[in-house]
CSV table of C-alpha atoms and ligand atoms in Angstrom, one decimal:
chain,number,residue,atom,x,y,z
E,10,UNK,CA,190.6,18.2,-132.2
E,11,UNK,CA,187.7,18.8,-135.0
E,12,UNK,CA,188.4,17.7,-138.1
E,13,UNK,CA,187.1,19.7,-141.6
E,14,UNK,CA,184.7,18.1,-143.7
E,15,UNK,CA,186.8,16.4,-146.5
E,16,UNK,CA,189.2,15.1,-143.3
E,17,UNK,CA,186.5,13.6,-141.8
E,18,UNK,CA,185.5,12.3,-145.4
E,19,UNK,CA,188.8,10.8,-145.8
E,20,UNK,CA,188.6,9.0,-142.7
E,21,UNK,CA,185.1,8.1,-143.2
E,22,UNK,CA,186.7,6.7,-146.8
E,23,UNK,CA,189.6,4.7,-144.9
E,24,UNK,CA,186.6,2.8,-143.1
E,25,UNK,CA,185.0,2.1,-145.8
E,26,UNK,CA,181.9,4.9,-145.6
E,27,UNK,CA,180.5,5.9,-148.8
E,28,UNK,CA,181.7,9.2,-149.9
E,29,UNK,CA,181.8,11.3,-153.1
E,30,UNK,CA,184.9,11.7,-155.3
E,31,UNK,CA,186.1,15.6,-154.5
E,32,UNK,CA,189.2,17.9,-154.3
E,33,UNK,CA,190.4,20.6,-152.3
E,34,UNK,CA,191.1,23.8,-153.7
E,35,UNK,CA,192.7,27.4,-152.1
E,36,UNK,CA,191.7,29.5,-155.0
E,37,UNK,CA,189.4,30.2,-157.7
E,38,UNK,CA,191.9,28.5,-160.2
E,39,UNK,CA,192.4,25.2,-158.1
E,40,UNK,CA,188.4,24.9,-158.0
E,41,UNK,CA,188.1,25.7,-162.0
E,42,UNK,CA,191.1,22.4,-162.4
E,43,UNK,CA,189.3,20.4,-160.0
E,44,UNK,CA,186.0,20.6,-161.2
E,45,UNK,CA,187.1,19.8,-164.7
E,46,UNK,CA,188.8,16.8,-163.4
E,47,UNK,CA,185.8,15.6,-161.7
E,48,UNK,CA,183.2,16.3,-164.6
E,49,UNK,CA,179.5,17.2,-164.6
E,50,UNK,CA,178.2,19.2,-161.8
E,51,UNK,CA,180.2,19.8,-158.5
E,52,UNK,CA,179.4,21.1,-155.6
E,53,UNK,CA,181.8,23.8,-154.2
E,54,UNK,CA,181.8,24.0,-150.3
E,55,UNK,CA,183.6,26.5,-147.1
E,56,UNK,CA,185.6,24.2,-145.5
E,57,UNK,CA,185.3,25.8,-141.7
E,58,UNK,CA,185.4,24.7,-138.1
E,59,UNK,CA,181.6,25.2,-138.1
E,60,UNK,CA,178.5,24.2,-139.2
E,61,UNK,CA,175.2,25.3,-140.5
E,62,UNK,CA,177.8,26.6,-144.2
E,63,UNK,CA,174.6,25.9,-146.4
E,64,UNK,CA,172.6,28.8,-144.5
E,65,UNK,CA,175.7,31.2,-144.7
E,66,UNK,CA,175.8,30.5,-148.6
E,67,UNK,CA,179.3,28.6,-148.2
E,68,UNK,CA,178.2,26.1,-150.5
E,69,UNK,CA,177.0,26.1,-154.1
E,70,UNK,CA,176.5,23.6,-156.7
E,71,UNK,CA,178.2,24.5,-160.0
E,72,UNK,CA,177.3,23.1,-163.8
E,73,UNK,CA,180.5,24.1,-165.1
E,74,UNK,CA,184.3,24.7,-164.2
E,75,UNK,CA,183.8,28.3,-165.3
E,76,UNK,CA,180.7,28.4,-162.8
E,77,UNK,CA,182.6,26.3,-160.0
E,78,UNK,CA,185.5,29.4,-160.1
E,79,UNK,CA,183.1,31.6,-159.7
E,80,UNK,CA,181.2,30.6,-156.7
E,81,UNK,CA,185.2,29.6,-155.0
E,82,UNK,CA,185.6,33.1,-155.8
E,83,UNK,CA,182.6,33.9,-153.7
E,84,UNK,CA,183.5,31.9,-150.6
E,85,UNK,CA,187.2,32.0,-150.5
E,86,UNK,CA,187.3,34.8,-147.6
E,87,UNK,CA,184.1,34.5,-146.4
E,88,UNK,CA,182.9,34.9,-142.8
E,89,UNK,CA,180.9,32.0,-141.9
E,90,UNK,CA,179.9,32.2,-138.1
E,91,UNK,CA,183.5,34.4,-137.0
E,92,UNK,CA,185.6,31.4,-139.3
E,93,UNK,CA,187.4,33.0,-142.2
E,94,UNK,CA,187.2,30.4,-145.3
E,95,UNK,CA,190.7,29.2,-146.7
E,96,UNK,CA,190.0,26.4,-148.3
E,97,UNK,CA,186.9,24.6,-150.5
E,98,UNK,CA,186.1,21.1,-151.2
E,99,UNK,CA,185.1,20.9,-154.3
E,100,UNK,CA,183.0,17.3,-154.7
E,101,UNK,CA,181.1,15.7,-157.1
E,102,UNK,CA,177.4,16.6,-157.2
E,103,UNK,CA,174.9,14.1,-155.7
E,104,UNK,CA,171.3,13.8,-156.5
E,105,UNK,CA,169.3,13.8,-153.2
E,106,UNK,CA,166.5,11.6,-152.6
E,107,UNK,CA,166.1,11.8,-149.0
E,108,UNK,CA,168.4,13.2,-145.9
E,109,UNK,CA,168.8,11.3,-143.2
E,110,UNK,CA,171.0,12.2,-139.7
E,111,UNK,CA,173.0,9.3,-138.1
E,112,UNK,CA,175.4,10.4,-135.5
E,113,UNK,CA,177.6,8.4,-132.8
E,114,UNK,CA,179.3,10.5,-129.8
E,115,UNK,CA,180.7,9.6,-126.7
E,116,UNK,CA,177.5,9.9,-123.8
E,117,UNK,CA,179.8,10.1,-120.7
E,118,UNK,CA,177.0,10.1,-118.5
E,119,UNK,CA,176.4,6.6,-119.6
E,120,UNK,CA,180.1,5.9,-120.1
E,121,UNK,CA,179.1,4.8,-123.3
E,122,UNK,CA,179.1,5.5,-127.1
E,123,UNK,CA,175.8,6.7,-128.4
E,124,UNK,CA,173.8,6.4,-132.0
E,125,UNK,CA,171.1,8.6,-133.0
E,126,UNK,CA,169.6,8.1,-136.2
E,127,UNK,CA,166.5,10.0,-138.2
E,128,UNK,CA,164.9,10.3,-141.2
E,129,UNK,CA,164.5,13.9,-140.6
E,130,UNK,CA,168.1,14.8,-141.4
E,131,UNK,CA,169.7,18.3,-143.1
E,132,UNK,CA,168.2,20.0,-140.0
E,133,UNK,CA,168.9,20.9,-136.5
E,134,UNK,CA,168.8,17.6,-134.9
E,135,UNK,CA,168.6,19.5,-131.3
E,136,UNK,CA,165.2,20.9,-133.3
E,137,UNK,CA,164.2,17.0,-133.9
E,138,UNK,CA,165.0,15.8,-130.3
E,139,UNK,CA,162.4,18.4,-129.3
E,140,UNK,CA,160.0,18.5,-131.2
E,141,UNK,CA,159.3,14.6,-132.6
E,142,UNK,CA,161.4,12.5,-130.2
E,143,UNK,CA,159.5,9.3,-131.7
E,144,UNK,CA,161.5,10.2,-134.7
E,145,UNK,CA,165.0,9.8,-133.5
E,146,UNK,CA,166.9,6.5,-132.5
E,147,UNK,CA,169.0,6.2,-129.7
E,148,UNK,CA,171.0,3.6,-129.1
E,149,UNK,CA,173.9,2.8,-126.1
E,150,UNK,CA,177.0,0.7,-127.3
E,151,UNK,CA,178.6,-1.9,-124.7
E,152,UNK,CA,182.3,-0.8,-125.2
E,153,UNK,CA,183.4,-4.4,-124.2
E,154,UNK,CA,180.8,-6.0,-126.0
E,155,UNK,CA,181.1,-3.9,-129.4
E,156,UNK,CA,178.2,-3.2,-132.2
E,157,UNK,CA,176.8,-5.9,-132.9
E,158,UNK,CA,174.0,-6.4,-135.8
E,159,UNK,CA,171.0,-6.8,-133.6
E,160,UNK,CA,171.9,-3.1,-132.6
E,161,UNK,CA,172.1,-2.2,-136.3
E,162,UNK,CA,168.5,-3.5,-136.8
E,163,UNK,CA,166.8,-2.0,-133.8
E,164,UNK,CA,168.5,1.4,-135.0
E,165,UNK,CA,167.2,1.1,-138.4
E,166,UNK,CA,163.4,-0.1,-137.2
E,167,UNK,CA,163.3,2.6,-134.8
E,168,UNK,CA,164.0,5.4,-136.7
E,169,UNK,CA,160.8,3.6,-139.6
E,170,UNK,CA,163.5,2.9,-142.1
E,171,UNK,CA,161.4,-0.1,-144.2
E,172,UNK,CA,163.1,-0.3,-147.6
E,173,UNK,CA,165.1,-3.8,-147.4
E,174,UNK,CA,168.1,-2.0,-149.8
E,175,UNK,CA,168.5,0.8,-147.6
E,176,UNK,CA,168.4,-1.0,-144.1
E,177,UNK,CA,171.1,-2.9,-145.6
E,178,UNK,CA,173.2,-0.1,-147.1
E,179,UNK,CA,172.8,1.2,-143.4
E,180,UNK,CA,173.4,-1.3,-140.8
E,181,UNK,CA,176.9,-1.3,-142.6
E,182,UNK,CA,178.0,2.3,-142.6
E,183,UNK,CA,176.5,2.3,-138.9
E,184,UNK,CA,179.1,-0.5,-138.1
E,185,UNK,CA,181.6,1.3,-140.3
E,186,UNK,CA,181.0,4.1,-138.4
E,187,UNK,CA,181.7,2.6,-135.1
E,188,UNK,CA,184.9,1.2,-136.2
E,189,UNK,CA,185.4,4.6,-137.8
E,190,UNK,CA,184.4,6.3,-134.1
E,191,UNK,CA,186.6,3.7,-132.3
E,192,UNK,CA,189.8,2.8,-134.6
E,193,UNK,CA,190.4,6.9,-134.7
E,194,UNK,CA,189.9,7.9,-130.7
E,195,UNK,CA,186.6,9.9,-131.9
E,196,UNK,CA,184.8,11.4,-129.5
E,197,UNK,CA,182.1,12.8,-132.0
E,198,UNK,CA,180.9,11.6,-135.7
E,199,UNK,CA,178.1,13.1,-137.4
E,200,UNK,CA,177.0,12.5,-140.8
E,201,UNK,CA,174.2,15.1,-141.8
E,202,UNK,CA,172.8,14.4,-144.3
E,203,UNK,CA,173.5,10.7,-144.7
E,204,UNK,CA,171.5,10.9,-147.7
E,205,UNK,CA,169.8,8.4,-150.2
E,206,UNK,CA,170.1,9.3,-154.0
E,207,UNK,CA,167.3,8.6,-156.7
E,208,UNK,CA,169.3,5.1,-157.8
E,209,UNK,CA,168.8,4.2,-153.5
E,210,UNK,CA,172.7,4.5,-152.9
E,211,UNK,CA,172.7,5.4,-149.3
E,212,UNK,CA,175.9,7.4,-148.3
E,213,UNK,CA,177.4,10.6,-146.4
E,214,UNK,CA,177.1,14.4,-147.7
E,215,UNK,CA,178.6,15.9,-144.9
E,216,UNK,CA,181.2,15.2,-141.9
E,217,UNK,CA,181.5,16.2,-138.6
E,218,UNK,CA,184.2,14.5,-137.1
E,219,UNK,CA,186.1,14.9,-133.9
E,220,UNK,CA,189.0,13.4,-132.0
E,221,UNK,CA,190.1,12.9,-128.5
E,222,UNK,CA,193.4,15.3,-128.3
E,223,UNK,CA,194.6,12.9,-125.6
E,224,UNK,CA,194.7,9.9,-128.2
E,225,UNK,CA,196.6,12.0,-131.0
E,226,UNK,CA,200.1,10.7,-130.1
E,227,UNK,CA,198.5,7.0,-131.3
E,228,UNK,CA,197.3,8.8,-134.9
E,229,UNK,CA,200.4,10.7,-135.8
E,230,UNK,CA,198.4,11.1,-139.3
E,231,UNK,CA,195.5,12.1,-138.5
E,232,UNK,CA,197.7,14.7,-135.5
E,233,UNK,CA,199.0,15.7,-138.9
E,234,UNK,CA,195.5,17.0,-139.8
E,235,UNK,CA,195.5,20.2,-137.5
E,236,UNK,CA,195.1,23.6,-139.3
E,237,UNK,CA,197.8,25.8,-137.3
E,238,UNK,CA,196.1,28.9,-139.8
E,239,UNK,CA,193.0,28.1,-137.9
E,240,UNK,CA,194.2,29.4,-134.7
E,241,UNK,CA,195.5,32.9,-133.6
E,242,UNK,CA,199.1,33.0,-134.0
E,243,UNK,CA,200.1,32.7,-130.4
E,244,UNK,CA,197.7,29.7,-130.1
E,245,UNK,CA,199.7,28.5,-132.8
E,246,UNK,CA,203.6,29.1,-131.0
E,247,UNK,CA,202.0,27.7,-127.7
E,248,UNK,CA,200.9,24.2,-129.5
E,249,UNK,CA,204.5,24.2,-131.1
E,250,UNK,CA,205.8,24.6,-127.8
E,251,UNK,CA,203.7,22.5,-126.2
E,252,UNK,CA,202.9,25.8,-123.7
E,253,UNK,CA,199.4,25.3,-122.0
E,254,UNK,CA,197.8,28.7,-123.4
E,255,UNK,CA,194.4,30.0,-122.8
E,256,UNK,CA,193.3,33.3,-124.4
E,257,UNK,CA,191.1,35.8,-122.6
E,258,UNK,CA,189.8,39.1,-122.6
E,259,UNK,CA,191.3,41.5,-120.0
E,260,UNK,CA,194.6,43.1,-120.2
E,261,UNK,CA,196.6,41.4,-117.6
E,262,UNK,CA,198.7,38.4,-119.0
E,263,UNK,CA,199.3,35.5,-116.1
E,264,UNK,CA,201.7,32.9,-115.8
E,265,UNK,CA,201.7,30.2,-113.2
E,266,UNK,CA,202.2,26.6,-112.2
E,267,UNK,CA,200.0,24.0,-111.9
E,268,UNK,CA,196.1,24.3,-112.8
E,269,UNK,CA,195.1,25.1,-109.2
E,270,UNK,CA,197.6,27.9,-108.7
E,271,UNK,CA,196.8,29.8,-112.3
E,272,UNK,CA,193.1,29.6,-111.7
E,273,UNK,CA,193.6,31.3,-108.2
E,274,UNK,CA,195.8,33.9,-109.9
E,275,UNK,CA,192.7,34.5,-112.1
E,276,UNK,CA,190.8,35.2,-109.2
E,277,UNK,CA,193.2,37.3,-107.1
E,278,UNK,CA,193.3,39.4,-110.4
E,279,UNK,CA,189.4,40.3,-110.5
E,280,UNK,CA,189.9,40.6,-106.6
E,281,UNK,CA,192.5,43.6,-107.1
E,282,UNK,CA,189.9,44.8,-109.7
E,283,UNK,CA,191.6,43.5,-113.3
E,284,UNK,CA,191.3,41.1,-115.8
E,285,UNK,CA,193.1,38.5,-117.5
E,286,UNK,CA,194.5,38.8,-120.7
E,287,UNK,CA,195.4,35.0,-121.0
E,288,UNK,CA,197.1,32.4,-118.8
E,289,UNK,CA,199.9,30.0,-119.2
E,290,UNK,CA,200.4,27.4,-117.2
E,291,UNK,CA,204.2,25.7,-116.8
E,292,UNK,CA,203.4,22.8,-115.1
E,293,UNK,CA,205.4,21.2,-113.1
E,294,UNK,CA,208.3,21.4,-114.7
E,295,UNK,CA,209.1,24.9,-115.0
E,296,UNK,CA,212.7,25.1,-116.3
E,297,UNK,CA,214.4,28.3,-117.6
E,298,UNK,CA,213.4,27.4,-121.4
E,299,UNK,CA,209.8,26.5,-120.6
E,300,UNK,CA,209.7,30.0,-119.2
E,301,UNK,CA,211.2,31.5,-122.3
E,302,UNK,CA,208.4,29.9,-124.5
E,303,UNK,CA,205.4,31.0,-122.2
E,304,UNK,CA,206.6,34.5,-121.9
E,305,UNK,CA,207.1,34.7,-125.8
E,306,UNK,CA,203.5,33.5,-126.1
E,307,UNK,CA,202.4,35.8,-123.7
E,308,UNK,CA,203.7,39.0,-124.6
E,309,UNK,CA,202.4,38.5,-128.6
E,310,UNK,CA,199.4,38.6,-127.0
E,311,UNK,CA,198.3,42.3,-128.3
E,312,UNK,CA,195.9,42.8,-125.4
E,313,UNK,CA,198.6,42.4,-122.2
E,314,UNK,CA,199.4,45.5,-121.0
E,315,UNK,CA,201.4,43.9,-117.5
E,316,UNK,CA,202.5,40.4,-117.1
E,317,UNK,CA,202.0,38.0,-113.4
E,318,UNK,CA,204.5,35.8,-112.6
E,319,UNK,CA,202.8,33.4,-110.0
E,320,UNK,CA,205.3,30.6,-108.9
E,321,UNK,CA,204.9,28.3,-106.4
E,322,UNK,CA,208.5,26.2,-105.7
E,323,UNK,CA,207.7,22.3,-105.1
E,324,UNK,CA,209.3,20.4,-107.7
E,325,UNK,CA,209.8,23.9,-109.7
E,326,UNK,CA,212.8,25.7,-108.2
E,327,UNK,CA,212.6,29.4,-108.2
E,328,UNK,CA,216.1,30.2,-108.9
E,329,UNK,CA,215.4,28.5,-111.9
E,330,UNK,CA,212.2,30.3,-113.2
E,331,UNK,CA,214.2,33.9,-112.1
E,332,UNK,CA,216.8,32.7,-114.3
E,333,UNK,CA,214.3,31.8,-117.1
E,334,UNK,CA,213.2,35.2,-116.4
E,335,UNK,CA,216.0,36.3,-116.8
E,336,UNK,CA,216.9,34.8,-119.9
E,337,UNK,CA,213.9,35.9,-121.3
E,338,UNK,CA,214.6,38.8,-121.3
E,339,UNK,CA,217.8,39.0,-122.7
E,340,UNK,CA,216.3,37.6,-125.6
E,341,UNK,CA,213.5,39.1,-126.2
E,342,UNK,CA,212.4,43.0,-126.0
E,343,UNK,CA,209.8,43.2,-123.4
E,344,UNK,CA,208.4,46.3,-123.4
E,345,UNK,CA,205.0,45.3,-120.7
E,346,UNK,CA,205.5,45.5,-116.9
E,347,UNK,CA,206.7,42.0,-115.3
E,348,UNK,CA,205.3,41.2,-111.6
E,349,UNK,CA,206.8,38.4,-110.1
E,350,UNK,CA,205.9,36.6,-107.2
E,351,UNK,CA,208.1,33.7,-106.3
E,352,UNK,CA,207.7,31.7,-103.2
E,353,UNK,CA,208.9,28.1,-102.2
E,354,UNK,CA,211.7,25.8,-103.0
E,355,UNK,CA,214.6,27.9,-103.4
E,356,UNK,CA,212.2,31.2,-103.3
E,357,UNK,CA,214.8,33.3,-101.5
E,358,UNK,CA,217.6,32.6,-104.6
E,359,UNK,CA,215.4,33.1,-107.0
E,360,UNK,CA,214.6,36.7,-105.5
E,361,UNK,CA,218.3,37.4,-105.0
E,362,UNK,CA,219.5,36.7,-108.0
E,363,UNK,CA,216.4,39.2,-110.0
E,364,UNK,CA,217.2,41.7,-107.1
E,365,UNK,CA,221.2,41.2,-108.5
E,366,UNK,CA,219.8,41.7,-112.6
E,367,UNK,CA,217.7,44.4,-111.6
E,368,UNK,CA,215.8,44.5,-115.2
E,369,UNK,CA,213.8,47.8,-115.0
E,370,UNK,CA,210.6,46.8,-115.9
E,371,UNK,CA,210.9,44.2,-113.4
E,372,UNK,CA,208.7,43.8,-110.4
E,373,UNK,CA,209.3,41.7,-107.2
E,374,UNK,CA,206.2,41.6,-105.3
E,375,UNK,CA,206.6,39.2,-101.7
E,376,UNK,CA,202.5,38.2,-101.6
E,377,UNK,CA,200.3,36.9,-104.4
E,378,UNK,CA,197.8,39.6,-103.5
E,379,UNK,CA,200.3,42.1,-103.5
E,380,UNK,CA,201.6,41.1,-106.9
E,381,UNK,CA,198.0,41.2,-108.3
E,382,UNK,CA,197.4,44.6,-107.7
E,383,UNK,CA,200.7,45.6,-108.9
E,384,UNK,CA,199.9,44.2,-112.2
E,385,UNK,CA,196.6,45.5,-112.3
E,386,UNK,CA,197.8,49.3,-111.6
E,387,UNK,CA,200.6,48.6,-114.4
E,388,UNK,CA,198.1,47.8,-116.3
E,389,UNK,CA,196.2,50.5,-116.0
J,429,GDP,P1,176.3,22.3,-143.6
J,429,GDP,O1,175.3,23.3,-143.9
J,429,GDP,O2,177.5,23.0,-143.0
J,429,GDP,O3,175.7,21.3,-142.6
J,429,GDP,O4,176.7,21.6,-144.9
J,429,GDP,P2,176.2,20.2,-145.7
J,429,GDP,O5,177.4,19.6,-146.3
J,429,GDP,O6,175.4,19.4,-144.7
J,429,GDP,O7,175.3,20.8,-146.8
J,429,GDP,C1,174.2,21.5,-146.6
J,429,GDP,C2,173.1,21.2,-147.6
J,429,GDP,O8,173.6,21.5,-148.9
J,429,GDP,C3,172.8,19.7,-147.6
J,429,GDP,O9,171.8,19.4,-146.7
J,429,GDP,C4,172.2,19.6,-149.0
J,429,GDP,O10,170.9,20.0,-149.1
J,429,GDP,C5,173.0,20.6,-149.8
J,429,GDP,N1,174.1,19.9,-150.6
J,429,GDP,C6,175.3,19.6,-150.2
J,429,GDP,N2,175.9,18.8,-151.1
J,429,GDP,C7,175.1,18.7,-152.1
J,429,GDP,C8,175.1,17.9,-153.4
J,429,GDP,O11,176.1,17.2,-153.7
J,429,GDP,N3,174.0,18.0,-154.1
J,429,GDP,C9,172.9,18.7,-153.8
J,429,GDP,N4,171.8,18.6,-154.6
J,429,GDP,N5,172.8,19.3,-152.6
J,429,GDP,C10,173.9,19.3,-151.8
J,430,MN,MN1,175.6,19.2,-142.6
């Protein structure tokens, strides 16, 4: 899950990080209050699931409240990179001496977490990489060993950093940042610009923070963080419903279970000459309500035209997805085609007891081929 800039400031705050003092706002108003709270000059900045906001013009500095509801009313609505802006952080302004990068992800080639660190920060670091390699530090953590301050110095010295204040204002956000990176499940922390002020205090301007999904259920807080607006409202009802959901960009809308048997649905779909609208995947559970939820998700989906029921009975029974089915549609007014394909445990029940309902926009198709092209001609 990626985190927004003032989340990832808050947890950079919890470990101890040096941030500035901000708000968040949702409209012009909100800024105008927060930037008179905070006094002096703020900064008002897009808070978006992207980066490179500066470029776009999502963030402006502001000498007055009047100036800071201004530029909110700017941004609020922007379009930065295909993300629609909802909310601003408004922060106190800093005074930049220098920008620096300093970043930790998780290098699973190495199996390791990895620093990088350079003075030339505020830009592209895939540009400084490139370009001056000398210029950026990089540094592999022993998980079982943990950061240790000899690691801290070599990252400093490599990267030239030679002012004794500032190598010592840095070695400890690094180690703040790796107990940030590992007390939170991260799998990515960025902090660009890390920057230095005129006064030398070293600390972060921006945050670019993300966490594994699989380690949420330890950080019901930080789980708390996700920004359902953010997502298309289907994502949203498949994450409520704990559905596995994947949007694409065709017109058929699939529904299997199990990973293997969806993707080959996929394929079997381009084979009869398709394309998939979206997949869910049951899993291998696969009861009546479970059915209910994914074919709610599915039909929002504006772009399905015909729906594929791909089941495969192991643990799954079929006469319980027909009667999910089945249910379904009682419940729900589904005006797209439905292709079903049942085979497996308790496949021949299953088929009976649709053949029995008889829905008319339902489809009983005895091959998975054969159900493909079904859909795709209903489709059409
Ligand atoms: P990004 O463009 O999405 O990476 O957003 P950042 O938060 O990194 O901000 C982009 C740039 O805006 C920074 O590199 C700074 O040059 C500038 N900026 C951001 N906050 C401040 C601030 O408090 N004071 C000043 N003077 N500039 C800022
Ligand atoms: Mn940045």
């Amino acid at each position: 899950m990626d985190l927004y800039e003032y989340q990832g400031k808050e947890l950079f705050r919890r470990f101890g990080i040096p941030v500035s003092d901000g708000r968040l706002a949702t409209s012009p108003e909100e800024a105008r209050a927060a930037a008179q709270d905070l006094e002096g000059q703020v900064v008002v900045k897009a808070q978006v699931l992207t980066g490179g906001r500066g470029k776009a013009g999502g963030i402006k500095l502001a000498d007055s409240p009047d100036e800071a509801e201004a530029h909110a009313h700017a941004i609020l609505g922007m379009d930065i990179n295909g993300h629609v802006v909802r909310k601003l952080w408004i922060e106190s302004a800093s005074d930049i001496e220098r920008e620096y990068y300093l970043s930790l992800t998780f290098d699973r080639g190495e199996k390791k977490p990895l620093f990088m660190f350079t003075k030339e920060g505020g830009i592209d670091i895939e540009e400084v990489a490139a370009e001056r390699p000398e210029a950026l530090a990089r540094l592999h953590v022993d998980p079982l060993e943990g950061f240790q301050p000899y690691q801290a110095r070599r990252l400093i010295y490599g990267a030239g950093i030679d002012d004794p204040e500032e190598q010592k204002q840095i070695a400890r956000i690094a180690e703040q940042l790796y107990a940030a990176f590992v007390g939170t499940d991260a799998t990515l922390t960025e902090i660009n610009p890390l920057i230095v002020t005129p006064d030398g205090q070293v600390k972060a301007l921006d945050s670019k923070f993300t966490v594994d999904d699989n380690a949420l259920y330890k950080h019901p807080d930080i789980a708390e963080m996700r920004d359902l607006d953010a997502y298309p409202p289907e994502e949203r009802a498949a994450r409520e419903k704990d559905v596995t959901y994947v949007k694409l960009d065709g017109e058929v809308g699939v529904l299997g279970n199990g990973a293997g048997l969806v993707m080959s649905t996929l394929d079997v779909v381009a084979l009869a000459g398709g394309r998939p609208a979206n997949f869910c995947d049951l899993g291998g559970g696969g009861d009546a309500q479970g059915v209910v939820d994914a074919l709610e998700i599915i039909g929002a989906d504006p772009q399905v035209k015909s729906i594929l029921f791909n089941i495969f009975g192991g643990i799954t029974r079929c006469d319980e997805v027909a009667r999910g089915i089945l249910q379904a549609l009682e419940q729900m007014a589904i005006e797209d085609p439905i292709v079903v394909r049942l085979d497996g445990t308790n496949a021949e029940e299953g088929r009976q007891l649709l053949r029995d309902a008889a829905p008319p926009n339902l489809h009983v198709e005895p091959t998975m081929l054969d159900a493909a092209k079904r859909a795709v001609e209903l489709a059409a």
